[in-house]
Coordinates of C-alpha atoms in Angstrom, one line a residue:
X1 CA 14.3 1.1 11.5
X2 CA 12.6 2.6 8.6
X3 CA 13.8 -0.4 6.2
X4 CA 12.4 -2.6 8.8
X5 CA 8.9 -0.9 8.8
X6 CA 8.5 -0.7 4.9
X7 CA 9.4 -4.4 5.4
X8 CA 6.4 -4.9 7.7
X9 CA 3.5 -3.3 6.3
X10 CA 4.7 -5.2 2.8
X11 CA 4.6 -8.2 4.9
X12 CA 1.0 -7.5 6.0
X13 CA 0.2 -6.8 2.5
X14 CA 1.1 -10.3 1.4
X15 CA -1.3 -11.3 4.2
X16 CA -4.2 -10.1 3.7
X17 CA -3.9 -11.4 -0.3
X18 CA -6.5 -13.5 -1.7
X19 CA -3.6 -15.9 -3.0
X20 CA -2.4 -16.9 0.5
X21 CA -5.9 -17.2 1.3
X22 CA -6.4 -19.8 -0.8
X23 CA -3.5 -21.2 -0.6
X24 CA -3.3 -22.0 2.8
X25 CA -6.9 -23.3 2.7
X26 CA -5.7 -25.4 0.1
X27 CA -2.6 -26.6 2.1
X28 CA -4.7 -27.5 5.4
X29 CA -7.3 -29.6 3.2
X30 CA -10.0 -28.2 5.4
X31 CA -13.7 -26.5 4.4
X32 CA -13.1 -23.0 7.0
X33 CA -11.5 -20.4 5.9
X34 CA -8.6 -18.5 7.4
X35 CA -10.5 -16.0 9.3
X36 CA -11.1 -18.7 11.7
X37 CA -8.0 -19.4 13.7
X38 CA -9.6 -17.0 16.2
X39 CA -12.7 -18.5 16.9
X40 CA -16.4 -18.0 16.4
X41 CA -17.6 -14.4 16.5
X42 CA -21.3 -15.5 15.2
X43 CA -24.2 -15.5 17.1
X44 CA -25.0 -17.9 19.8
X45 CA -28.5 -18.0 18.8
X46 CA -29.8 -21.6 17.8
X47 CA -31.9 -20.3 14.7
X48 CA -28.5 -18.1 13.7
X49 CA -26.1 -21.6 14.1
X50 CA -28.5 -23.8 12.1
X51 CA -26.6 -23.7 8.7
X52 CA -26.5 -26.2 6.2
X53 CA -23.0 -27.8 5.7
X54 CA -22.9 -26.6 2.2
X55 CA -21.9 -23.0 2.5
X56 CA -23.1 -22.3 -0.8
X57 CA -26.7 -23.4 0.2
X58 CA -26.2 -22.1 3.4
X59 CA -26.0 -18.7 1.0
X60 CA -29.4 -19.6 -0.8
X61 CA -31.0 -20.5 2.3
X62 CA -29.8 -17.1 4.3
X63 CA -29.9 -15.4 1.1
X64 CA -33.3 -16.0 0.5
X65 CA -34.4 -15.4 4.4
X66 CA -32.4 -11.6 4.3
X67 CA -34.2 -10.6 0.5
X68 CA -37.4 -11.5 2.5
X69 CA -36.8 -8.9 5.3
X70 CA -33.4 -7.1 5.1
X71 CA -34.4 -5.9 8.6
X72 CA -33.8 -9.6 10.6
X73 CA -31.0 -9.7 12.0
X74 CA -30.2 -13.4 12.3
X75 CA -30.7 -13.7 8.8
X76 CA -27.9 -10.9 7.8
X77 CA -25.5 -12.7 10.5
X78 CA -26.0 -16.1 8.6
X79 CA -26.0 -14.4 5.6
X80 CA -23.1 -12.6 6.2
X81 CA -21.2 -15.7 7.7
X82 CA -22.7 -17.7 4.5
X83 CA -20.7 -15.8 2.0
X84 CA -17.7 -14.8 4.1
X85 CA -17.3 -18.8 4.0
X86 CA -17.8 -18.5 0.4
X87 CA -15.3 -16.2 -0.5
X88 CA -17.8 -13.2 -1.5
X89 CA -16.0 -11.0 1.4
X90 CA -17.0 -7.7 -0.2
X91 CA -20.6 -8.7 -0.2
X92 CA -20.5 -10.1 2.8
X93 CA -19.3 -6.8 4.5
X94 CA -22.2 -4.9 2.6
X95 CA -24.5 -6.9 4.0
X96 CA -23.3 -6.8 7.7
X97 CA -22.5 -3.3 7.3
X98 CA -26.5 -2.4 6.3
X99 CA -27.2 -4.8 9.5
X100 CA -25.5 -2.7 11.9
X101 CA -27.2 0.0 10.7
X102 CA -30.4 -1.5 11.1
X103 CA -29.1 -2.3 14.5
X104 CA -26.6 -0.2 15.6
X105 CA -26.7 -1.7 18.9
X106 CA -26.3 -5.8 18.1
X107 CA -22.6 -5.7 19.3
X108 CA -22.7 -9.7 17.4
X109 CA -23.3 -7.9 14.4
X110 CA -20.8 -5.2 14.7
X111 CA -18.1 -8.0 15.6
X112 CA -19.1 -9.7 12.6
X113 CA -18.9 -6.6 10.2
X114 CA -16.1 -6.3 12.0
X115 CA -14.4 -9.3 11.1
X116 CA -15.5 -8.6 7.2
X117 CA -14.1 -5.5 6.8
X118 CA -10.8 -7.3 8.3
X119 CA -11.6 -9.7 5.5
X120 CA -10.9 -7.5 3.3
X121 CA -8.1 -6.0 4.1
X122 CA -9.9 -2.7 5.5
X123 CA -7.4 -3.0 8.7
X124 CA -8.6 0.3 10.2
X125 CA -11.9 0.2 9.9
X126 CA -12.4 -3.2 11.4
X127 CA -10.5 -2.2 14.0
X128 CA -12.5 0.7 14.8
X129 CA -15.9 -1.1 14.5
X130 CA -14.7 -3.9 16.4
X131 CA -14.0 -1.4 19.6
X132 CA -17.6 -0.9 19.2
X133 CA -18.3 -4.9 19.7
X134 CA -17.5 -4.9 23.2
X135 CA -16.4 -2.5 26.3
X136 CA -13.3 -3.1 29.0
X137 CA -16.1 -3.9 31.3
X138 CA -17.2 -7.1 29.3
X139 CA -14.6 -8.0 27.0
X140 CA -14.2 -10.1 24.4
X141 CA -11.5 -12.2 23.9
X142 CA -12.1 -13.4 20.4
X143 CA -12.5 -10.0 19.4
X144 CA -9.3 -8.9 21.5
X145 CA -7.6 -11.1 19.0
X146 CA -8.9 -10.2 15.9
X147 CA -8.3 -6.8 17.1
X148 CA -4.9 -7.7 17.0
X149 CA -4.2 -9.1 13.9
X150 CA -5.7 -5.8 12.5
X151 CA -2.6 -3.8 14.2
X152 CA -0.3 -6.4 12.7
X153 CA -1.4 -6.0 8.8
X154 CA -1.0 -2.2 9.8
X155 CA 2.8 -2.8 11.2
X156 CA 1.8 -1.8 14.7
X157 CA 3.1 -5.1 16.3
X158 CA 3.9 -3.9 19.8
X159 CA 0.5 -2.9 20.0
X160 CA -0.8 -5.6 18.6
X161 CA 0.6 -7.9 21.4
X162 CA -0.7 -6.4 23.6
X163 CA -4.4 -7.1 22.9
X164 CA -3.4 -10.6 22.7
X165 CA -1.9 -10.1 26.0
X166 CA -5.4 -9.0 27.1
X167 CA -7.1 -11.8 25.6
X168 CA -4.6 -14.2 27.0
X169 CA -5.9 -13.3 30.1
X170 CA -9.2 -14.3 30.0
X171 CA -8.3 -17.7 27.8
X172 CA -4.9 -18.5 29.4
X173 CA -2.8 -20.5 26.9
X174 CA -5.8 -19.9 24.2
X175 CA -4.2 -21.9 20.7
X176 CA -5.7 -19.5 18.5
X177 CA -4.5 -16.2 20.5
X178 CA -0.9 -18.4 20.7
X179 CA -1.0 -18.9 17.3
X180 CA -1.7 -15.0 16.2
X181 CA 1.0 -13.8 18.2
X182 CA 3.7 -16.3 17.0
X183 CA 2.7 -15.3 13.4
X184 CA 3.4 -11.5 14.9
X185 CA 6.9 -12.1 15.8
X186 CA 7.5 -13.8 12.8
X187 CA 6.4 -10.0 10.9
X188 CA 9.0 -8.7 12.5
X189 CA 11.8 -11.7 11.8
X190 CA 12.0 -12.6 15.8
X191 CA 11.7 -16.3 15.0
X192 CA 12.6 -18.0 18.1
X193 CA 10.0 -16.3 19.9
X194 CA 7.3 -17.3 17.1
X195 CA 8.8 -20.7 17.2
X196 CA 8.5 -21.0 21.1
X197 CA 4.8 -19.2 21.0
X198 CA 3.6 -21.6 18.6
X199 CA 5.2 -24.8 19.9
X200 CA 2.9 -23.5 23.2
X201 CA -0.1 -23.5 21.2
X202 CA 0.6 -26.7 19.3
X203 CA 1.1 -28.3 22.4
X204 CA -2.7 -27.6 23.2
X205 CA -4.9 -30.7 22.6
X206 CA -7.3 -27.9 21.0
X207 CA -5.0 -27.0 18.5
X208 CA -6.1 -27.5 15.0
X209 CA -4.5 -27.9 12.1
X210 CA -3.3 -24.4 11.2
X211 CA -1.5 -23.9 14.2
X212 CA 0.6 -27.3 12.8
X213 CA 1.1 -25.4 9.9
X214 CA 2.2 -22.1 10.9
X215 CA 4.8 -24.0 13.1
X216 CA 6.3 -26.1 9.9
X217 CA 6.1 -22.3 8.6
X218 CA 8.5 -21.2 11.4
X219 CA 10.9 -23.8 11.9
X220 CA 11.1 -23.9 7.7
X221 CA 12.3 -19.8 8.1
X222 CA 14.3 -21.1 9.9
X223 CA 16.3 -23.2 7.5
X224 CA 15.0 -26.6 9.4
X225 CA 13.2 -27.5 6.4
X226 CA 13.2 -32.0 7.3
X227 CA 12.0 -30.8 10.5
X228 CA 9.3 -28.5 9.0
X229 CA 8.2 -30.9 6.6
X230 CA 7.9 -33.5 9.5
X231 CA 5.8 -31.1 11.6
X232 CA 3.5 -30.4 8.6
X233 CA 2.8 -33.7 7.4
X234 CA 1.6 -34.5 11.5
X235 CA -0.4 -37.7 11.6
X236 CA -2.3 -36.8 8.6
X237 CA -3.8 -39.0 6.3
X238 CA -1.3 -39.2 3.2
X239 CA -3.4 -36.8 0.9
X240 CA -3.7 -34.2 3.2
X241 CA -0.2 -34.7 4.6
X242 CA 1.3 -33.8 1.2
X243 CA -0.8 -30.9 0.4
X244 CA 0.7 -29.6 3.6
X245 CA 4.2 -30.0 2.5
X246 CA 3.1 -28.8 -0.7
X247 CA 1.3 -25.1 0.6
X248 CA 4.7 -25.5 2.9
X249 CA 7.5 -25.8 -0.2
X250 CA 5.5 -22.8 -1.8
X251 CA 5.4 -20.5 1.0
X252 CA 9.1 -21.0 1.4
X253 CA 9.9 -20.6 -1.9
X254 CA 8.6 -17.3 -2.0
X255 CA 11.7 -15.8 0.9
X256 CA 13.8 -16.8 -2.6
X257 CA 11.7 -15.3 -5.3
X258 CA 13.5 -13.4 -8.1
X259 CA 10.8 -11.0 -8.2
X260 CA 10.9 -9.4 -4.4
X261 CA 15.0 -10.0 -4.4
X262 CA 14.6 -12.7 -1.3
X263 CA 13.3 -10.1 0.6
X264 CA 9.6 -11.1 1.7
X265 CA 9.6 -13.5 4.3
X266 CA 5.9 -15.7 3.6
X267 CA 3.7 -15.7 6.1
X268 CA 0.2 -17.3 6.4
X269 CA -2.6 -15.4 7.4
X270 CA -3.2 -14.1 10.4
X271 CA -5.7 -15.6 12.0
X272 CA -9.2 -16.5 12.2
X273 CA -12.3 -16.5 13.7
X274 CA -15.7 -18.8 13.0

């Protein structure tokens, strides 16, 4: 038991690293980043969604609005959001973080600070500041499930399902929730169950992309590695069909690496959201 939790928490290690980040937004040729696979936790505010596509203007744009008055809290959200989607996650949560304060009450900014400090690996404290984003009364499924990938990078997996279990019940058969708690029985090696969770969530019409890959991920674990490579190539043009197999032949390669003695099991990132 206690080999199997040392196992865990190294596995949530791994990640929450900035190499699987990029990595596996590399492999799924794709401009979001991997805190999306559980959906949009910005504001639903018109003036907060209007970003440029560029994420890096979106940055001068928001930047520039913020520096103006640090106190506007639509412009910290896009701000915030702006560099999250530009990798500057420590900035972005010292933004958010001074926003909340401003604000303590904007429970969109608290889920978004939220969401940084998961970012960054701060497992705990997003956790706690994302109890603070909503209330049992009027919960928030998106946060439910972020909430839950939290508990996983900190080994509690039991616990962890169950806040997807609770945000499965508000979004019945929800890809992204699906697709979080397959990559949580993979943590703890029960790979038929991840394999069965995510072929659910594939199955979804709203599936996107990721939840293709974390499947190939599952079924390659599995030592299926034709079928894998099948599942991540999809219907993809031929570009992004081979960067899939090629983030897939990497993560695989790493259960065999000389440097951990074949004992870390890759994972891609758990989850995302916006």
């Amino acid at each position: 038991m206690r080999r199997q939790s040392c196992h865990s928490r190294s596995l949530a290690r791994f990640l929450s690293s900035a190499a699987v980040t990029a990595v596996l937004a590399a492999g799924l040729g794709g401009c979001q980043t991997m805190s999306d696979i559980t959906g949009s936790l910005t504001s639903s505010s018109p003036k907060a969604q209007a970003v440029p596509d560029d994420p890096r203007r979106a940055v001068e744009v928001y930047g520039e609005r913020y520096r103006a008055n640090p106190k506007d809290a639509e412009a910290a959200m896009g701000y915030g959001q702006a560099l999250r989607a530009t990798g500057q996650r420590a900035q972005a949560a010292a933004v958010l973080e001074q926003a909340t304060i401003a604000h303590p009450g904007n429970k969109t900014l608290l889920a978004a600070y939220g969401r940084a400090l998961a970012d960054n690996g701060n497992s705990q404290a997003a956790f706690d500041v994302l109890s603070r984003a909503h209330s049992p009364a009027n919960p928030d499924w998106r946060i439910l499930s972020v909430q839950g990938t939290t508990l996983d990078k900190m080994g509690k997996h039991e616990e962890a399902r169950g806040y997807y279990a609770s945000a499965l019940k508000i979004v019945p058969e929800e890809p992204s929730v699906l697709s979080n708690l397959g990559l949580s029985y993979m943590l703890t090696r029960e790979l038929p169950q991840a394999e069965e969770t995510l072929r659910r969530a594939h199955s979804n019409p709203r599936a996107d992309g990721r939840v293709r890959q974390n499947l190939a991920l599952v079924v390659g674990l599995q030592g299926r590695f034709a079928e894998a490579e099948t599942i991540a190539k999809g219907d993809l043009p031929a570009d992004e069909a081979a960067a899939n197999v090629a983030y897939l032949r990497e993560m695989l390669s790493r259960k065999d690496s000389p440097r951990n003695g074949g004992k870390t099991v890759p994972v891609a990132a758990l989850n995302r959201p916006d």
